[in-house]
XYZ file of C-alpha atoms in Angstrom:
457
model
C 44.411 229.022 -21.060
C 45.865 231.370 -23.685
C 44.035 234.612 -24.349
C 41.641 234.287 -27.285
C 40.061 237.623 -28.305
C 37.486 235.805 -30.448
C 36.175 233.709 -27.567
C 32.484 234.261 -26.810
C 31.625 235.919 -23.516
C 29.041 233.209 -22.834
C 28.557 229.734 -24.221
C 24.920 230.000 -25.281
C 24.344 232.478 -28.108
C 21.867 235.264 -27.402
C 19.358 235.521 -30.250
C 18.237 238.890 -31.592
C 14.486 239.469 -31.846
C 14.869 241.009 -35.300
C 17.391 240.453 -38.071
C 19.483 243.542 -38.934
C 18.938 245.092 -42.351
C 22.600 246.128 -42.367
C 25.096 244.189 -40.249
C 28.085 245.801 -38.561
C 30.468 245.404 -41.507
C 27.946 246.292 -44.229
C 27.509 249.744 -45.754
C 24.360 251.542 -46.963
C 23.868 251.578 -50.728
C 24.361 255.326 -51.152
C 25.839 258.395 -49.494
C 22.311 259.724 -48.986
C 21.261 256.604 -47.046
C 24.398 256.802 -44.920
C 23.769 260.448 -44.009
C 20.079 259.718 -43.484
C 20.678 256.954 -40.933
C 23.568 258.825 -39.299
C 21.503 261.972 -38.764
C 18.779 259.846 -37.193
C 21.355 258.426 -34.787
C 22.504 261.890 -33.679
C 18.950 262.992 -32.911
C 18.567 260.378 -30.161
C 22.106 260.944 -28.855
C 21.844 264.649 -28.023
C 22.921 264.327 -24.389
C 26.159 266.354 -24.860
C 23.938 269.423 -24.893
C 22.104 268.402 -21.705
C 25.062 267.092 -19.703
C 27.393 269.945 -20.641
C 24.763 272.410 -19.443
C 24.258 270.383 -16.251
C 28.003 270.258 -15.555
C 28.344 274.037 -15.842
C 25.490 274.532 -13.364
C 26.664 271.848 -10.895
C 30.259 273.091 -10.951
C 29.130 276.628 -10.162
C 30.497 278.052 -13.413
C 28.977 281.109 -15.124
C 26.431 280.465 -17.875
C 28.747 282.153 -20.377
C 30.860 278.970 -20.290
C 27.961 276.776 -21.457
C 28.235 277.266 -25.270
C 31.957 276.452 -25.207
C 31.403 273.405 -22.986
C 28.733 272.071 -25.351
C 31.086 272.531 -28.293
C 33.964 270.753 -26.505
C 31.685 267.838 -25.584
C 30.460 267.294 -29.142
C 34.041 267.316 -30.400
C 34.896 264.805 -27.675
C 32.041 262.565 -28.842
C 33.522 262.607 -32.353
C 37.021 261.716 -31.166
C 35.899 258.974 -28.774
C 33.422 257.392 -31.204
C 36.003 257.246 -33.992
C 38.573 255.681 -31.661
C 36.035 253.106 -30.437
C 34.778 252.140 -33.908
C 38.217 251.963 -35.560
C 40.745 250.971 -32.881
C 38.509 249.777 -30.032
C 35.894 247.024 -30.106
C 34.671 248.174 -33.570
C 31.028 247.903 -32.540
C 28.532 250.566 -33.727
C 28.793 252.389 -30.402
C 28.464 256.151 -29.977
C 30.430 257.466 -26.992
C 28.595 260.149 -24.990
C 29.389 262.098 -21.777
C 29.360 259.881 -18.680
C 27.035 261.086 -15.923
C 28.728 259.232 -12.994
C 32.106 260.720 -13.938
C 31.093 264.315 -14.588
C 28.990 264.470 -11.399
C 32.153 263.786 -9.391
C 34.118 266.221 -11.549
C 31.542 268.928 -10.830
C 31.870 268.266 -7.104
C 35.656 268.621 -7.345
C 35.391 271.786 -9.443
C 33.109 273.367 -6.868
C 34.922 272.378 -3.660
C 38.660 271.948 -4.330
C 41.194 274.791 -4.534
C 41.773 275.378 -8.247
C 38.828 273.026 -8.611
C 38.313 273.129 -12.371
C 41.957 272.359 -13.130
C 41.949 269.621 -10.477
C 38.794 268.093 -11.988
C 40.376 267.865 -15.442
C 43.550 266.409 -13.924
C 41.504 263.709 -12.186
C 39.539 262.994 -15.372
C 42.749 262.654 -17.394
C 44.394 260.318 -14.876
C 41.225 258.261 -14.407
C 40.941 257.797 -18.164
C 44.506 256.490 -18.377
C 43.819 254.048 -15.529
C 40.614 252.764 -17.178
C 42.428 252.401 -20.500
C 45.222 250.376 -18.908
C 42.649 248.242 -17.077
C 40.976 247.339 -20.370
C 44.303 246.716 -22.105
C 45.409 244.397 -19.273
C 42.687 241.870 -20.282
C 41.604 241.482 -16.664
C 37.999 241.767 -17.817
C 38.336 238.409 -19.590
C 37.756 236.762 -16.205
C 34.229 238.233 -16.111
C 33.037 236.050 -18.993
C 32.929 233.022 -16.682
C 30.353 234.757 -14.517
C 28.054 236.151 -17.218
C 25.744 233.408 -18.569
C 22.781 234.432 -20.760
C 20.482 234.803 -17.743
C 22.781 237.520 -16.365
C 23.389 239.220 -19.708
C 19.682 239.089 -20.547
C 18.847 240.683 -17.213
C 21.384 243.443 -17.895
C 19.988 244.062 -21.389
C 16.422 244.136 -20.035
C 17.532 246.615 -17.370
C 19.048 248.802 -20.082
C 15.669 248.632 -21.819
C 14.004 249.898 -18.645
C 16.589 252.690 -18.400
C 16.053 253.769 -22.012
C 12.284 253.706 -21.474
C 12.691 255.902 -18.406
C 14.890 258.303 -20.389
C 12.310 258.437 -23.186
C 9.493 259.172 -20.743
C 11.578 261.826 -18.980
C 11.882 263.567 -22.359
C 8.139 263.240 -22.982
C 7.371 264.850 -19.614
C 10.263 267.351 -19.698
C 7.723 270.184 -19.957
C 4.504 268.782 -18.429
C 1.886 270.815 -20.210
C -0.860 269.769 -22.607
C 0.871 271.078 -25.732
C 4.199 269.305 -25.228
C 2.551 266.087 -24.034
C 0.301 266.126 -27.097
C 3.335 266.520 -29.353
C 4.951 263.536 -27.630
C 1.878 261.379 -28.245
C 1.612 262.541 -31.864
C 5.313 261.794 -32.390
C 4.832 258.283 -30.965
C 1.775 257.536 -33.120
C 3.358 259.010 -36.249
C 6.520 256.951 -35.660
C 4.400 253.790 -35.354
C 2.613 254.624 -38.593
C 5.894 255.183 -40.439
C 7.491 252.024 -39.037
C 4.645 249.583 -39.704
C 2.586 251.053 -42.535
C 5.379 252.219 -44.842
C 8.445 250.458 -46.219
C 12.097 250.959 -47.125
C 13.979 254.100 -46.160
C 10.923 255.798 -44.693
C 10.147 252.833 -42.444
C 13.756 252.485 -41.255
C 14.052 256.237 -40.737
C 10.862 256.519 -38.698
C 12.595 258.177 -35.734
C 14.280 260.838 -37.877
C 11.190 261.646 -39.948
C 8.893 261.796 -36.932
C 11.248 264.158 -35.092
C 11.778 266.431 -38.090
C 8.111 266.709 -39.061
C 6.499 266.805 -35.616
C 9.385 268.505 -33.809
C 10.659 271.134 -36.226
C 7.746 271.733 -38.598
C 5.025 271.157 -35.999
C 6.971 273.065 -33.346
C 7.426 276.012 -35.708
C 3.726 276.150 -36.573
C 2.801 276.057 -32.875
C 5.401 278.686 -31.989
C 7.473 276.571 -29.585
C 10.513 275.984 -31.816
C 12.930 278.794 -30.921
C 14.323 280.007 -34.237
C 15.524 283.156 -32.463
C 18.181 281.228 -30.542
C 19.251 279.580 -33.801
C 19.679 282.993 -35.442
C 21.765 284.260 -32.511
C 24.109 281.248 -32.462
C 27.509 281.559 -34.096
C 28.650 279.692 -37.177
C 32.129 278.538 -36.106
C 33.696 277.460 -32.794
C 37.226 276.027 -32.980
C 38.687 273.727 -30.285
C 41.907 274.439 -28.416
C 44.179 272.552 -26.034
C 43.514 273.104 -22.318
C 40.730 275.659 -22.875
C 40.194 276.174 -19.127
C 43.858 276.795 -18.286
C 44.104 279.766 -15.928
C 40.339 280.024 -15.567
C 40.452 279.318 -11.816
C 43.786 281.058 -11.255
C 45.966 277.954 -11.610
C 49.087 278.251 -13.759
C 49.203 274.531 -14.592
C 46.819 273.094 -17.233
C 46.162 270.033 -15.025
C 46.490 269.499 -11.274
C 46.954 265.928 -10.055
C 45.293 265.278 -6.676
C 45.173 261.737 -5.255
C 41.901 262.300 -3.392
C 40.275 263.824 -6.482
C 41.463 260.920 -8.629
C 40.030 258.385 -6.173
C 36.688 260.198 -6.216
C 36.542 260.295 -10.014
C 37.596 256.628 -10.236
C 34.330 255.648 -8.538
C 32.553 257.222 -11.499
C 34.864 255.445 -13.929
C 34.110 252.085 -12.266
C 30.391 252.692 -12.610
C 30.797 253.796 -16.233
C 32.914 250.756 -17.067
C 30.372 248.216 -15.822
C 27.607 250.118 -17.584
C 29.571 249.937 -20.847
C 30.065 246.175 -20.484
C 26.280 245.849 -20.324
C 25.805 248.226 -23.249
C 28.201 246.213 -25.429
C 26.113 243.111 -24.744
C 22.923 244.961 -25.708
C 24.466 246.290 -28.925
C 25.754 242.830 -29.889
C 22.302 241.357 -29.262
C 20.577 244.027 -31.361
C 23.153 243.678 -34.144
C 23.061 239.835 -34.125
C 26.795 239.864 -33.360
C 28.381 237.301 -30.995
C 29.545 239.067 -27.827
C 33.277 238.311 -27.564
C 35.908 239.015 -24.920
C 37.665 241.424 -27.287
C 34.576 243.627 -27.236
C 34.966 244.080 -23.479
C 38.741 244.504 -23.329
C 39.253 246.678 -26.387
C 36.077 248.609 -25.704
C 37.060 249.589 -22.162
C 40.643 250.338 -23.243
C 39.463 252.619 -26.053
C 36.906 254.262 -23.786
C 39.464 255.011 -21.074
C 42.099 256.487 -23.358
C 39.386 258.490 -25.136
C 38.344 259.992 -21.794
C 41.926 261.074 -21.168
C 42.126 262.621 -24.623
C 38.784 264.419 -24.245
C 39.936 266.030 -21.004
C 42.858 267.714 -22.781
C 40.547 269.941 -24.830
C 37.753 270.456 -22.320
C 35.351 267.659 -23.262
C 33.644 265.629 -20.542
C 34.750 261.967 -20.154
C 32.643 259.557 -22.184
C 30.928 256.201 -21.964
C 28.866 254.053 -24.324
C 25.332 255.258 -25.014
C 22.518 252.855 -24.117
C 20.451 254.422 -26.911
C 22.714 252.707 -29.475
C 21.120 249.316 -28.923
C 17.620 250.768 -29.071
C 18.034 252.502 -32.404
C 19.746 249.430 -33.920
C 16.970 247.108 -32.751
C 14.176 249.324 -34.057
C 15.691 250.310 -37.421
C 17.806 247.250 -38.230
C 20.765 249.495 -39.103
C 23.856 248.179 -37.303
C 26.409 249.486 -39.818
C 29.665 250.727 -38.313
C 29.999 253.172 -41.217
C 26.728 254.814 -40.195
C 28.021 255.254 -36.639
C 31.276 256.741 -37.916
C 29.346 259.110 -40.173
C 27.269 260.122 -37.160
C 30.554 260.906 -35.391
C 31.421 263.404 -38.133
C 27.985 264.982 -37.774
C 28.694 265.359 -34.050
C 31.950 267.072 -35.033
C 29.930 269.452 -37.207
C 27.710 270.202 -34.209
C 30.825 270.978 -32.166
C 32.392 273.229 -34.785
C 29.128 274.967 -35.736
C 27.021 276.110 -32.744
C 24.132 276.993 -35.052
C 23.515 273.316 -35.813
C 23.779 272.454 -32.120
C 21.157 275.082 -31.320
C 18.740 273.599 -33.867
C 19.132 270.220 -32.163
C 18.554 271.754 -28.737
C 15.452 273.630 -29.905
C 13.545 270.469 -30.877
C 10.895 269.810 -28.177
C 12.198 266.937 -26.044
C 8.714 265.423 -25.818
C 8.840 264.769 -29.563
C 12.164 262.927 -29.329
C 10.972 260.911 -26.342
C 7.732 259.902 -28.035
C 9.509 258.618 -31.131
C 12.178 256.764 -29.147
C 9.861 254.792 -26.838
C 9.489 252.175 -29.591
C 13.242 251.536 -29.666
C 13.368 251.297 -25.876
C 10.610 248.700 -25.829
C 12.438 246.479 -28.309
C 15.598 246.403 -26.191
C 13.549 245.637 -23.079
C 11.816 242.716 -24.791
C 15.101 241.485 -26.277
C 16.583 241.165 -22.794
C 13.508 239.398 -21.449
C 13.605 237.007 -24.414
C 17.217 236.139 -23.586
C 16.326 235.560 -19.936
C 13.410 233.288 -20.862
C 15.659 231.153 -23.060
C 17.878 230.446 -20.046
C 15.327 229.865 -17.272
C 13.356 226.983 -18.764
C 13.411 224.072 -16.309
C 16.037 225.897 -14.235
C 14.659 227.224 -10.973
C 18.026 228.687 -9.973
C 18.187 230.869 -13.069
C 14.621 232.018 -12.435
C 15.738 233.332 -9.046
C 18.848 234.952 -10.571
C 16.756 236.796 -13.152
C 14.048 237.790 -10.685
C 16.477 239.109 -8.079
C 18.627 240.931 -10.643
C 15.727 242.623 -12.429
C 13.855 243.405 -9.229
C 16.803 245.048 -7.492
C 18.335 246.809 -10.498
C 15.039 248.317 -11.676
C 13.317 249.125 -8.382
C 16.086 249.987 -5.904
C 17.192 253.253 -7.619
C 13.543 254.238 -8.084
C 12.667 253.578 -4.430
C 15.753 255.252 -2.991
C 15.354 258.387 -5.095
C 11.636 258.538 -4.323
C 11.570 257.875 -0.563
C 15.139 257.920 0.719
C 16.718 260.940 -0.955
C 17.881 262.488 2.327
C 19.506 259.209 3.401
C 21.284 258.896 0.047
C 22.946 262.267 0.600
C 24.625 260.900 3.747
C 26.370 258.088 1.855
C 29.821 258.024 0.289
C 29.630 259.256 -3.338
C 30.583 255.842 -4.720
C 27.949 254.034 -2.641
C 25.346 256.555 -3.742
C 26.337 256.125 -7.396
C 26.203 252.345 -7.076
C 22.799 252.186 -5.390
C 21.189 254.542 -7.913
C 22.705 253.223 -11.163
C 20.460 250.575 -12.725
C 23.011 249.030 -15.072
C 25.855 248.934 -12.533
C 23.464 247.182 -10.128
C 22.293 244.747 -12.815
C 25.839 243.656 -13.717
C 27.071 243.221 -10.141
C 23.873 241.767 -8.636
C 23.518 239.433 -11.623
C 27.070 238.104 -11.291
C 26.923 237.717 -7.500
C 23.458 236.116 -7.411
C 24.455 233.698 -10.184
C 27.547 232.652 -8.210
C 25.583 232.220 -4.997
C 22.579 230.391 -6.430
C 24.170 228.264 -9.144
C 27.504 227.499 -7.440
C 27.625 228.153 -3.682
C 24.067 227.025 -2.854
C 23.632 224.740 -5.862
C 21.931 221.408 -5.139
C 22.408 218.955 -7.999
C 19.632 216.732 -6.604
C 17.039 219.527 -6.622
């Protein structure tokens, strides 16, 4: 069969729980609305600050590198998001640093000779390989193995992941003051979303974070304006910013073993993105097509390679995208692209980045729980539409959700020492909810509905 980029990934359409206020190709009525929604999007996608800081610590680099790394990552988010939304799958997807990839990069940077240069060389090569994999259209084959019961299970798993992320922000500093702010942010966001209308209702996350986080945090003395005052105004990017940092004369060092290690992270990131695209399409009431997978992975891979040239961490799709679209109804691609330019501003102006970092994380988590819940329910709704009078699909959904949600939790809770003895890829696989959901869903569907299928049952 000839390749058809417009072909749906699965035969049965997945219905969105809510109808978008703005669809993917629509634009807000004014510049103010566009900036308003875009700023809201950046406030729940602030992970470049967290992951850049984590990478510096894990790689054994001095803390003085952290501000530059944060700046490079935000610039990378801008570049990757613009490539994805213009040349890639053109979904409203923000591209953020990929945890599975940068964890392996940090390990390389800490243990290999000329480790930092070797890590960037592996990231660059891995990005090219992922990009070529997406461009090859091999992923088209996956559509045959992803019926709604599998996709719904993946989307529901993403909802669980986003909920966990939100709660981790709420409990980031487990004291009475920060927990109270998280609860207040949650209640205030509910009030704005359901009691008010129009822009205020659709901007409930932004308004709750600004009022409770910045104004409330300032009054209570926990918003650090001192760090904002000390931050610089301008930070310009440059090519190969870490060249010579570890003593290497080459800007990139290509090591086969390092590339293989980083590719395990790329594989994990790729399957996670495939699930994220499905969740975004569901939230945006957009049919999930094979072009979204192929072009999305191609754009993501080549973006990772590009990011590595100026010091940014490799990227992947952000699960938060689907949550904010589902809760606000704003699926506009223009809003996502505007958010990309705001990320660029964060990268070029450290003072703005510092303001973002100073907002109490409990406030952001409290406001975002609502969005997480909608994605979770959307996935469950999709699963329920495909399990009626089909015992096999019930088992597929139950096994997929049970394993993908509980296995990482159990292993991290009770088997942490055992996990450390495993190969890095195996460890990444067993502890990544979305990667597990995609693979377990596909395999269990094949086994139950094809290999062990009994037409007389």
